[in-house]
Coordinates of C-alpha atoms and ligand atoms in Angstrom, one line a residue:
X60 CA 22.8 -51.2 -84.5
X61 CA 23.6 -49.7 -81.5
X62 CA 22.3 -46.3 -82.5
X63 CA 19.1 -48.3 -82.8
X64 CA 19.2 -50.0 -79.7
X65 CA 20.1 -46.4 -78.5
X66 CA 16.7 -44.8 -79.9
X67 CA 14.3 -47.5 -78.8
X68 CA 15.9 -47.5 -75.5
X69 CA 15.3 -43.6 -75.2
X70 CA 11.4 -44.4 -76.8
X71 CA 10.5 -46.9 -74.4
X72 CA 11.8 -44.8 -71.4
X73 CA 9.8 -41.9 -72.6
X74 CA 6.8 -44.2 -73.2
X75 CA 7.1 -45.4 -69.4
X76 CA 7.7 -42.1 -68.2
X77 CA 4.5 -40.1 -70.1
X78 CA 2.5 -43.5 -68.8
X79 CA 3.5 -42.7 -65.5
X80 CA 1.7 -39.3 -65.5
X81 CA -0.9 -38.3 -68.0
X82 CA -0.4 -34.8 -69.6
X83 CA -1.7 -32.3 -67.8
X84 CA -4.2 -30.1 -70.5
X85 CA -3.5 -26.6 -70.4
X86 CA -6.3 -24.1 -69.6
X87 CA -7.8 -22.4 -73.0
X88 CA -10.3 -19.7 -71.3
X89 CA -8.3 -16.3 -70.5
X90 CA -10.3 -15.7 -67.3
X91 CA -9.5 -19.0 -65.8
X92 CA -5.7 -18.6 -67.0
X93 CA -5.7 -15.5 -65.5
X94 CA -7.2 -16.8 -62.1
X95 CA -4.8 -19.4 -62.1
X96 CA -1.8 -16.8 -62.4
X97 CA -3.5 -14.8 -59.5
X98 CA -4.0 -18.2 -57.3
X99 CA -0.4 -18.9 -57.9
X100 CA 0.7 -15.6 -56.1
X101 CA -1.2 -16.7 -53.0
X102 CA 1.0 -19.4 -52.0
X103 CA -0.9 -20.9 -48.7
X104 CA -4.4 -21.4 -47.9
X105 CA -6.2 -23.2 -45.2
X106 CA -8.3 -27.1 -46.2
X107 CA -11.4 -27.6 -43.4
X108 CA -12.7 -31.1 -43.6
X109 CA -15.6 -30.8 -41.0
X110 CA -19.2 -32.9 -40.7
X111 CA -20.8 -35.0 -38.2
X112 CA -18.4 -37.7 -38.4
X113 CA -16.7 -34.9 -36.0
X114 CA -18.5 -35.6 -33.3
X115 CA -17.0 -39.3 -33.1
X116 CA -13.4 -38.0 -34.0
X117 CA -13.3 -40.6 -36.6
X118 CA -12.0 -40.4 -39.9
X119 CA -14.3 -38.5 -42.5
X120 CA -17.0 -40.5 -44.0
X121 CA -14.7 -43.4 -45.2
X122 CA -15.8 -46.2 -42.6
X123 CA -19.6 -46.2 -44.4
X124 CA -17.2 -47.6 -47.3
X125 CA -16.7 -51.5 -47.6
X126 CA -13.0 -51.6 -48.9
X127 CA -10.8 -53.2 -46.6
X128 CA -8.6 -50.2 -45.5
X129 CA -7.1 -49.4 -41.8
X130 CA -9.4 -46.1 -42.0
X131 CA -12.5 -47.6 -42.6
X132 CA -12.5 -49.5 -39.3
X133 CA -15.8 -49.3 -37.3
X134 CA -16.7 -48.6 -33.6
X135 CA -20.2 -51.3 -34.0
X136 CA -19.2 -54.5 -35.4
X137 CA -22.7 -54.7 -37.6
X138 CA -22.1 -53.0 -40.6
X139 CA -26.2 -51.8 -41.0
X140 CA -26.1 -50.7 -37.4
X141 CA -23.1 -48.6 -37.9
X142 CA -24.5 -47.2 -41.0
X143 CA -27.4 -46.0 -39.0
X144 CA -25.7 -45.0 -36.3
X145 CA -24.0 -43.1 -39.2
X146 CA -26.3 -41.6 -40.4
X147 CA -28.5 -40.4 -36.8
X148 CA -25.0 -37.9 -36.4
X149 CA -27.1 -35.8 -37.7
X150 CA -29.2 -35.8 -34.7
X151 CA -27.2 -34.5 -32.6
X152 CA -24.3 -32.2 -34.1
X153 CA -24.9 -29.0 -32.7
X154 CA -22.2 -26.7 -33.1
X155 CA -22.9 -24.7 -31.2
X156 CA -19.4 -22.6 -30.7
X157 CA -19.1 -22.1 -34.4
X158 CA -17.3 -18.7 -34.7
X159 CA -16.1 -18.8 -38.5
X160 CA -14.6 -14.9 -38.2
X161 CA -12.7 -16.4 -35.5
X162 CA -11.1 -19.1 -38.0
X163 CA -10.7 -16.4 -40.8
X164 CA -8.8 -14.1 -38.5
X165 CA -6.5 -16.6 -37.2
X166 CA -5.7 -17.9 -41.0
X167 CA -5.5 -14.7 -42.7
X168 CA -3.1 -13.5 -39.5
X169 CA -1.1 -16.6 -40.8
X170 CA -0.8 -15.5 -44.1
X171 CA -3.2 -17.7 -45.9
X172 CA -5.1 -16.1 -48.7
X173 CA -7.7 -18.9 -49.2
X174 CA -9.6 -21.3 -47.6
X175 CA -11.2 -24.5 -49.0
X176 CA -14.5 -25.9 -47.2
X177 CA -16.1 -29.4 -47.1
X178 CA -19.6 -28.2 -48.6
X179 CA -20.3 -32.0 -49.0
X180 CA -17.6 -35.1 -48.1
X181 CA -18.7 -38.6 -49.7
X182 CA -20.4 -39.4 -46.9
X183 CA -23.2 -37.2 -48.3
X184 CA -24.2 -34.9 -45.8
X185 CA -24.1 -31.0 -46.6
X186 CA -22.7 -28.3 -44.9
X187 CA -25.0 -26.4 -46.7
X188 CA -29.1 -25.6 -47.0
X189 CA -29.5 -27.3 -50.4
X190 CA -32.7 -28.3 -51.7
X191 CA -31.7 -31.7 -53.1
X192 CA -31.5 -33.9 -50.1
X193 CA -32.8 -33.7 -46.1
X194 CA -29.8 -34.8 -45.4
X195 CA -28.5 -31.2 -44.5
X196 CA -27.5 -28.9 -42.0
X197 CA -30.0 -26.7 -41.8
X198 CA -32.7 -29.6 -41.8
X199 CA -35.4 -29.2 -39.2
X200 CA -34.0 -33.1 -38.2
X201 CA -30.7 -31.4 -37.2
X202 CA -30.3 -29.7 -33.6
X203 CA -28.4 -26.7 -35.0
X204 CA -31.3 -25.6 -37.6
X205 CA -32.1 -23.2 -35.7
X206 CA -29.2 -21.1 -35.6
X207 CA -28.6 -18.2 -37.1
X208 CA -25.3 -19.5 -38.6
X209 CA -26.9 -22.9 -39.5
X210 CA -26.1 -22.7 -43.1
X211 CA -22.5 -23.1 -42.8
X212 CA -20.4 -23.2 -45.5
X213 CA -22.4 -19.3 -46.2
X214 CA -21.1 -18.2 -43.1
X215 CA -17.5 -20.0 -43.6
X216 CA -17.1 -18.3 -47.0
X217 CA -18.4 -14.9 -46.0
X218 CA -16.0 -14.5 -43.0
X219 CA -13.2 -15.4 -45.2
X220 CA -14.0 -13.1 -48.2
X221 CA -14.8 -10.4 -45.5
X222 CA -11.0 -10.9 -44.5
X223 CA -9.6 -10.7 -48.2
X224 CA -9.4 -14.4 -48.3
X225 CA -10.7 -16.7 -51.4
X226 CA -13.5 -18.8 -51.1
X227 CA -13.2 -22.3 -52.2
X228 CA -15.7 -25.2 -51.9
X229 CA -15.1 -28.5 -51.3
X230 CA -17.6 -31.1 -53.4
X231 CA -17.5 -34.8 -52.8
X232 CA -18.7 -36.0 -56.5
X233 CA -19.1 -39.5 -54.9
X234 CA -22.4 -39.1 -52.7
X235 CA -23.0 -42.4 -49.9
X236 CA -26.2 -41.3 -48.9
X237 CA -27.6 -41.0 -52.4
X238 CA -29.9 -43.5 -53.4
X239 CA -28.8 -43.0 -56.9
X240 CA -25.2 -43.4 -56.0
X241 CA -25.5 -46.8 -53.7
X242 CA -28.6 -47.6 -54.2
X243 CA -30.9 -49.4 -51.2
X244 CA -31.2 -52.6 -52.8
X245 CA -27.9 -53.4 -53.4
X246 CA -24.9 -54.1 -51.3
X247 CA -22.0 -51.7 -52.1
X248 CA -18.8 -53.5 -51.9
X249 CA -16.2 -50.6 -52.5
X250 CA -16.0 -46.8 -52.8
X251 CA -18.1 -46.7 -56.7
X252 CA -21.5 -46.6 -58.0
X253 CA -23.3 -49.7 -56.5
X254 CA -25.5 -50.5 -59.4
X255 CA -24.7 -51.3 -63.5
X256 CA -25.5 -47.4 -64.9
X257 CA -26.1 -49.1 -68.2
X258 CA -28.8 -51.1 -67.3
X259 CA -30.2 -48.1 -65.0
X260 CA -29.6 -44.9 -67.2
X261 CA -32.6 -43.2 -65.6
X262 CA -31.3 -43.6 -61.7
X263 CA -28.1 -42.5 -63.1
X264 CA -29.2 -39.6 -64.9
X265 CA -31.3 -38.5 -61.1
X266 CA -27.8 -38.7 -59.6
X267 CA -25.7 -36.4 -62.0
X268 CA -29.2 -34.1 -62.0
X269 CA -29.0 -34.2 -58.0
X270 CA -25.2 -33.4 -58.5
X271 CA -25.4 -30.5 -60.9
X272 CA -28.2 -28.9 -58.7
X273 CA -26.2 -29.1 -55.7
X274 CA -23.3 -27.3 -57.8
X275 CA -25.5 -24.9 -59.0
X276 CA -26.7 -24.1 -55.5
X277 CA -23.4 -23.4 -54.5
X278 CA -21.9 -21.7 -57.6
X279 CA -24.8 -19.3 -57.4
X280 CA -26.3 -18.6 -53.7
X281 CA -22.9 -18.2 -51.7
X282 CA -21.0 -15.2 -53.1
X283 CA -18.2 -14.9 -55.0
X284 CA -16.6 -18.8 -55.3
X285 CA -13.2 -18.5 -56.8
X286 CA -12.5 -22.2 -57.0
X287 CA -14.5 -25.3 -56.9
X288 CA -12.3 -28.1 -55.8
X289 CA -14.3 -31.6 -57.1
X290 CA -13.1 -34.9 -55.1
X291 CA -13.5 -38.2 -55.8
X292 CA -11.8 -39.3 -58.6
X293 CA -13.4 -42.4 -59.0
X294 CA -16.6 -40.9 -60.3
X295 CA -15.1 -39.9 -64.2
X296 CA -15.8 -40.5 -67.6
X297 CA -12.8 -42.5 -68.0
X298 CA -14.0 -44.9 -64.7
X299 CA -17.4 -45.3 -66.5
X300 CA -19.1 -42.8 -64.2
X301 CA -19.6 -39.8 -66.3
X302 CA -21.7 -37.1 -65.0
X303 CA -20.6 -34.4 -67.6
X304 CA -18.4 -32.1 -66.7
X305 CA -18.4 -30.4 -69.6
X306 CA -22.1 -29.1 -68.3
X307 CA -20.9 -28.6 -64.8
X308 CA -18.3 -26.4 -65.6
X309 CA -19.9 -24.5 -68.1
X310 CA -23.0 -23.8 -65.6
X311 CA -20.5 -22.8 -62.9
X312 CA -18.8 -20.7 -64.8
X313 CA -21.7 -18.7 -66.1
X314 CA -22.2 -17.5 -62.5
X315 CA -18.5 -17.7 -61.8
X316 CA -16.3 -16.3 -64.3
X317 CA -12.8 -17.4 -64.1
X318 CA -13.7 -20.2 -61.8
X319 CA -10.7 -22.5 -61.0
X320 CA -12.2 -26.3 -61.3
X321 CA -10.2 -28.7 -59.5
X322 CA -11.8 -32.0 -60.9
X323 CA -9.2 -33.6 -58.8
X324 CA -6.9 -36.8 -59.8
X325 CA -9.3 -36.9 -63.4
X326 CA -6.4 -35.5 -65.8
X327 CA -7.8 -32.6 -68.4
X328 CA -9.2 -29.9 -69.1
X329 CA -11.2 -29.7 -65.9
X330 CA -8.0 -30.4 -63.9
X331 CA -6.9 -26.7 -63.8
X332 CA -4.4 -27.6 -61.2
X333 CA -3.0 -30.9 -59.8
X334 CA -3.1 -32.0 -55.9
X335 CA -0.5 -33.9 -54.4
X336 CA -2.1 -35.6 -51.5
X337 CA -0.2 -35.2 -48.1
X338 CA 3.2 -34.8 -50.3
X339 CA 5.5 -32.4 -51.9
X340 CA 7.2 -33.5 -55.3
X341 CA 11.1 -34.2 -55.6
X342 CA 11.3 -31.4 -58.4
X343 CA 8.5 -28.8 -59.8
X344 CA 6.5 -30.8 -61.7
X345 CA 5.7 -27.7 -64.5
X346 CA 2.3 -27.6 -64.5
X347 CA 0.0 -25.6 -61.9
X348 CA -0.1 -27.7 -58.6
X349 CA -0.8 -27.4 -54.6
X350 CA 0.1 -30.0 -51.9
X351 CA -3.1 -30.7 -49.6
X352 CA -2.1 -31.8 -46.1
X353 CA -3.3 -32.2 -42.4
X354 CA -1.5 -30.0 -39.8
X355 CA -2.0 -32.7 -37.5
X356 CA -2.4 -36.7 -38.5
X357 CA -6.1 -36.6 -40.1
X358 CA -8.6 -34.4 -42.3
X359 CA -10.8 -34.5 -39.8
X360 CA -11.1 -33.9 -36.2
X361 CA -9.3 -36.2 -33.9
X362 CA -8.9 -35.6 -30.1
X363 CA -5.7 -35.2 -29.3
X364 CA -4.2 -35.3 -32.4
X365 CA -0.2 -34.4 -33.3
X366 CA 0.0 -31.3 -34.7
X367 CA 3.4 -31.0 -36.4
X368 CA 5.8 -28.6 -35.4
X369 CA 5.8 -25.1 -36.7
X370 CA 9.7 -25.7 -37.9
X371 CA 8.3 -28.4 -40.1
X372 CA 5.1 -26.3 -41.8
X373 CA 7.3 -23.5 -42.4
X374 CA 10.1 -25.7 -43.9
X375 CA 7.2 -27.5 -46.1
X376 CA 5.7 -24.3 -47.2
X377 CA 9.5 -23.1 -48.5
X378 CA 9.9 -26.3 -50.2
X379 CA 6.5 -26.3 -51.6
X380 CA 6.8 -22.4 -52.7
X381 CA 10.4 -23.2 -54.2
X382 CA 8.7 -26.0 -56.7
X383 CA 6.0 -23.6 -57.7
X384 CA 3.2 -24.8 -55.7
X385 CA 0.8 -23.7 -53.3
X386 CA 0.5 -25.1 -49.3
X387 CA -3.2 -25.9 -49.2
X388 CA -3.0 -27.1 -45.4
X389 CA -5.7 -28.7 -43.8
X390 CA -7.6 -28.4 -40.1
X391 CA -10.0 -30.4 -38.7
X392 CA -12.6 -28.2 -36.2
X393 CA -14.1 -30.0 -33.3
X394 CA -17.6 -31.4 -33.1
X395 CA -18.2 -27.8 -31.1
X396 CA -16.9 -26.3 -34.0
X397 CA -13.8 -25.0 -32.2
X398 CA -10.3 -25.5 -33.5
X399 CA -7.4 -26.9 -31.5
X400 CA -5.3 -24.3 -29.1
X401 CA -2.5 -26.2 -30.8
X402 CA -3.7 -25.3 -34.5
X403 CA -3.6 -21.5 -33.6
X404 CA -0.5 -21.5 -32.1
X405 CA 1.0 -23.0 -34.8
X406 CA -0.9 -20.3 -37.3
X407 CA 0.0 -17.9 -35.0
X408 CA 4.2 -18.8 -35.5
X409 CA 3.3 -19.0 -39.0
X410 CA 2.1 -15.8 -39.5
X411 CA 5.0 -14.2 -37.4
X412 CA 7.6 -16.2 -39.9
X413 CA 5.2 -14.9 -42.7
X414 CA 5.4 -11.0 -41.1
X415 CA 9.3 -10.6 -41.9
X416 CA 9.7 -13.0 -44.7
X417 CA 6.5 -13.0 -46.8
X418 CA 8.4 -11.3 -49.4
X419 CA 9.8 -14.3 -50.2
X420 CA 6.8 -15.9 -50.7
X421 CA 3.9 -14.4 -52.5
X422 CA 4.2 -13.6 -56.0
X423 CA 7.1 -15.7 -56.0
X424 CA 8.6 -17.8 -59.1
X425 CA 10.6 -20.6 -58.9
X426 CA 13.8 -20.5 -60.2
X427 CA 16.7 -23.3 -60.4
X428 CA 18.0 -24.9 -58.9
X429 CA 14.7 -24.6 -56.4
X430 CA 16.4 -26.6 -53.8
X431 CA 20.2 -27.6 -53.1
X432 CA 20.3 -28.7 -49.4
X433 CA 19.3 -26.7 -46.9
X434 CA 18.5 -23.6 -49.5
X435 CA 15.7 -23.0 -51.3
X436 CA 15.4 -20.3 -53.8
X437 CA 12.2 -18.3 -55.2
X438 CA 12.0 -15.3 -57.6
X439 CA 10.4 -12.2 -58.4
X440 CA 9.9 -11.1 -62.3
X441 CA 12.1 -8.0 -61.4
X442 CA 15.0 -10.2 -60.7
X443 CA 14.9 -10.0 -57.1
X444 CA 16.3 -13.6 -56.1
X445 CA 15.5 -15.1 -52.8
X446 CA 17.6 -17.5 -50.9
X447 CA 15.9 -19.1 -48.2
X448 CA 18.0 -21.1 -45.5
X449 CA 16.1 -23.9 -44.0
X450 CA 17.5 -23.6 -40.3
X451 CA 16.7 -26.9 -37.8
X452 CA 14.3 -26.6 -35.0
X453 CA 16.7 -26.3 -32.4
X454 CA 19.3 -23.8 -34.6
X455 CA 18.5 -20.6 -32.9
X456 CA 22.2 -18.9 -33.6
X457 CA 22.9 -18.5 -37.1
X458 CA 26.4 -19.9 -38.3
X459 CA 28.9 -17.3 -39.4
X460 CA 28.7 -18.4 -43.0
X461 CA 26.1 -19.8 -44.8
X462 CA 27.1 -21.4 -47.8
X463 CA 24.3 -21.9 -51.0
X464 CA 26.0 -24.5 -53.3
X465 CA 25.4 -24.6 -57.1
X466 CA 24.4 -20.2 -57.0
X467 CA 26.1 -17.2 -58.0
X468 CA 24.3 -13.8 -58.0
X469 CA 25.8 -11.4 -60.3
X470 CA 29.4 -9.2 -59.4
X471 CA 27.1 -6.3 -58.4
X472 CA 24.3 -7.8 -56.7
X473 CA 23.9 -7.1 -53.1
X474 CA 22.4 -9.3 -50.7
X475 CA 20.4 -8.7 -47.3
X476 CA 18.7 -10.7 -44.7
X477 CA 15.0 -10.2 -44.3
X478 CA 14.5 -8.4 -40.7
X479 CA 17.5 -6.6 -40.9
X480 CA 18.6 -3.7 -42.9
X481 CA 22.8 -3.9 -44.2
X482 CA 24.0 -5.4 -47.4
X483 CA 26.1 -8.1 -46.3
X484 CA 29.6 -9.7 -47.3
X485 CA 29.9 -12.4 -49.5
X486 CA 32.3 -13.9 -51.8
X487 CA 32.2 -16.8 -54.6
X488 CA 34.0 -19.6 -54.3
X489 CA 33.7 -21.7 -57.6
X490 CA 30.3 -22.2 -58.2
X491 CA 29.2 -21.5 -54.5
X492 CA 27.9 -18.3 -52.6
X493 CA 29.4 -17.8 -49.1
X494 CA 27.4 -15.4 -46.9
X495 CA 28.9 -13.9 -43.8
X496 CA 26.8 -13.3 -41.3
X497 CA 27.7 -10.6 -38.8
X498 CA 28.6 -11.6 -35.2
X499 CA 25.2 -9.5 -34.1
X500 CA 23.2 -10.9 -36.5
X501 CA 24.0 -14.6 -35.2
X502 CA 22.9 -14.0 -31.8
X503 CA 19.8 -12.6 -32.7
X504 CA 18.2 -13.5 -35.9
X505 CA 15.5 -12.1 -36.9
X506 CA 12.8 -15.2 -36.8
X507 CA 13.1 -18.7 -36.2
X508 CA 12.8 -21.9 -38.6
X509 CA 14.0 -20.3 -42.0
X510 CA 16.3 -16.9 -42.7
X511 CA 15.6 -15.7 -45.8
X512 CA 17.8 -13.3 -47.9
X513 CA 17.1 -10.9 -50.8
X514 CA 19.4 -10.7 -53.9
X515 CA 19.4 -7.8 -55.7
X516 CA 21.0 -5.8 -58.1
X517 CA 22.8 -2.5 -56.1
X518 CA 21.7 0.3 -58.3
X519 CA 18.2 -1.2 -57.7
X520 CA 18.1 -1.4 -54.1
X521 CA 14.9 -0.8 -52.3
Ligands
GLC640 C1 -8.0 -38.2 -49.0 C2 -9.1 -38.7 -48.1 C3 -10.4 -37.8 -48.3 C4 -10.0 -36.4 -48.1 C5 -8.9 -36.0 -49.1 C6 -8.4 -34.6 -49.0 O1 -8.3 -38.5 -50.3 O2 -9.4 -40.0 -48.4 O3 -11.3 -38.2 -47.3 O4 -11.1 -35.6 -48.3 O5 -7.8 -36.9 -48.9 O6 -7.4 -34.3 -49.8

């Protein structure tokens, strides 16, 4: 009996815990799985959530939406006249310091290897010259047609690429200016489809028309698109809003082979990799993943916002590098399409942190135990281990010994710090490593925020 009870007990917590989160569906095409292996060796790459919402430093698109949420709060009380106030933004953004090689220098200086661009938020505009919808950049009703950089999410990806970066775009699938998505005479209560797409197959059919058109446009006009990162959720077979993405991802692919699509939060095959929102998980999840997150407080551009303290990115990006993700972190340009002095200093630190321990970083593996306290650990397939030490914002000196609990390189291995050139001492006690760290070495560490160390096997040494 109590074997029974045993067994069902074990069922139903496996039950609960599959129906907590749905499978992810492995990749079958070897030019995607190959991409993904290549993505996962880039570790970090830079989000841009930008539109003409900037110019109010308001959330992005969200307070056209009706739900009752904090962000959708709006600066006109009458919901019509806000809408239109909304919508005239495109009136007047004008851009007119938009220097994307300056943005791709100062990322790729950090050590990002991709950026991912808002082509189109939900709010409907595009940062792009499509031909499905006036409601553009590069629309004679918008002041900054007339510059030579007015279609910009070309120019974004073609400063990147130019600095070895990959390009990714950004789609909204939801579209709030489409009248096929809320249509005119209806209200639209909440974030979906405002109209019954059974009863109007035809205005339905216009929208995922409109939507695969605007794909196309972007998997085939802008260069090389390495992944195509869908938001949006809501709009899924599963949530009655199908617009086939079996067709979408087949077109895109044609022009893009390998393409990663990110059909985000819709779990299967179009999911090629999952994307924790402004979170890292407690333990590697096993399947192929990146934590999105704001640098400061929001996606988009807020003046004034709090940016978070170099100590704390670095220390995110070694925990999220340690689970076997990727750091997808996110800036918000200004309505003059500047970014915030306090966003490239911060890249800037990153990129010096990057300099010495990079190493430790790309191409990297994760390997148990991942994290144990204040260590994290990576991998390399030649066996190279790394030990990362996640030092507080005010630790300067290093201690005399660090101490990794639950690790134990092998008899031979030898083990240096990144920066610096000796093997150094280090003994096992139990099941623990203790590194001493000489008395030079203390006073002057090689970089702040995180000391990293390389495990290898002697008669390998580089
Ligand atoms: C959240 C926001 C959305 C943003 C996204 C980026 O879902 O609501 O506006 O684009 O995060 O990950």
């Amino acid at each position: 009996m109590k074997k029974i009870v045993t067994t069902f007990i074990l069922i139903a917590v496996s039950v609960f815990c599959t129906a907590q989160e749905p499978p992810y569906i492995p990749e079958t095409d070897p030019a995607v799985i190959q991409k993904l292996e290549q993505w996962k060796d880039l570790k970090f790459g830079l989000l841009m959530h930008w539109g003409t919402y900037s110019q109010w430093g308001i959330v992005e698109s969200w307070s056209l939406c009706s739900e009752d949420e904090p962000w959708c709060t709006r600066k006109i009380k009458n919901y019509m006249d806000y809408c239109r106030a909304y919508t005239n933004l495109k009136t007047t953004f004008n851009p007119t310091r938009f220097d994307p090689d300056k943005w791709a220098s100062a990322a790729a200086a950090a050590g990002m290897k991709y950026v991912v661009f808002t082509t189109k938020h939900h709010d409907g505009f595009c940062m792009f010259d499509t031909k499905q919808t006036d409601y553009k950049i590069t629309d004679a009703g918008c002041p900054f047609h007339l510059n030579p950089k007015a279609n910009i999410a070309k120019e974004v990806f073609d400063s990147f690429r130019k600095k070895g970066l990959w390009a990714g775009a950004y789609f909204s699938k939801p579209d709030w200016h489409s009248n096929d998505y809320w249509a005119e005479e209806w209200a639209t209560p909440n974030r979906n489809v405002n109209y019954d797409i059974k009863k109007y197959p035809e205005r339905w059919q216009r929208f995922c028309a409109c939507t695969y058109n605007q794909i196309e446009e972007l998997m085939s006009q802008y260069g090389k698109i390495d992944i195509l990162w869908l938001d949006g959720g809501w709009v899924s077979a599963s949530n009655n809003q199908d617009i086939n993405m079996t067709a979408i991802a087949g077109m895109a692919r044609k022009y893009q082979p390998g393409l990663i699509v990110v059909d985000r939060a819709v779990p299967g095959k179009y999911e090629n990799y999952r994307t924790p929102e402004q979170q890292v998980p407690s333990a590697p999840p096993g399947y192929p993943w990146e934590t999105c997150m704001t640098m400061a407080t929001s996606w988009s551009y807020v003046q004034d916002d709090i940016y978070k303290p170099t100590n704390q990115l670095i220390h995110l990006l070694v925990d999220i590098v340690a689970k076997g993700g990727n750091f997808l972190l996110n800036i918000g340009p200004s309505p003059e399409g500047e970014l915030a002095d306090t966003a490239y200093a911060r890249l800037k630190e990153i990129g010096d942190w990057m300099k010495i321990n990079g190493e430790a970083i790309y191409k990297t593996r994760p390997i148990p135990p991942y994290k144990n306290g204040k260590t994290c650990f990576t991998s390399l397939p030649d066996g190279t281990i790394y030990l990362i030490y996640l030092a507080d914002q005010n630790e300067t000196v290093m201690p005399e010994f660090i101490d990794v609990k639950g690790f134990l390189p092998l008899k031979e291995s030898g083990i240096e710090l990144l920066g610096r050139k000796d093997n150094l001492k280090w003994v096992s006690a139990g099941n623990d490593l203790r590194i001493t760290i000489p008395k030079d070495y203390r006073n002057h560490p090689p970089c702040k925020h995180a000391w990293a160390f390389r495990v290898t096997l002697n008669q390998r040494k580089r």
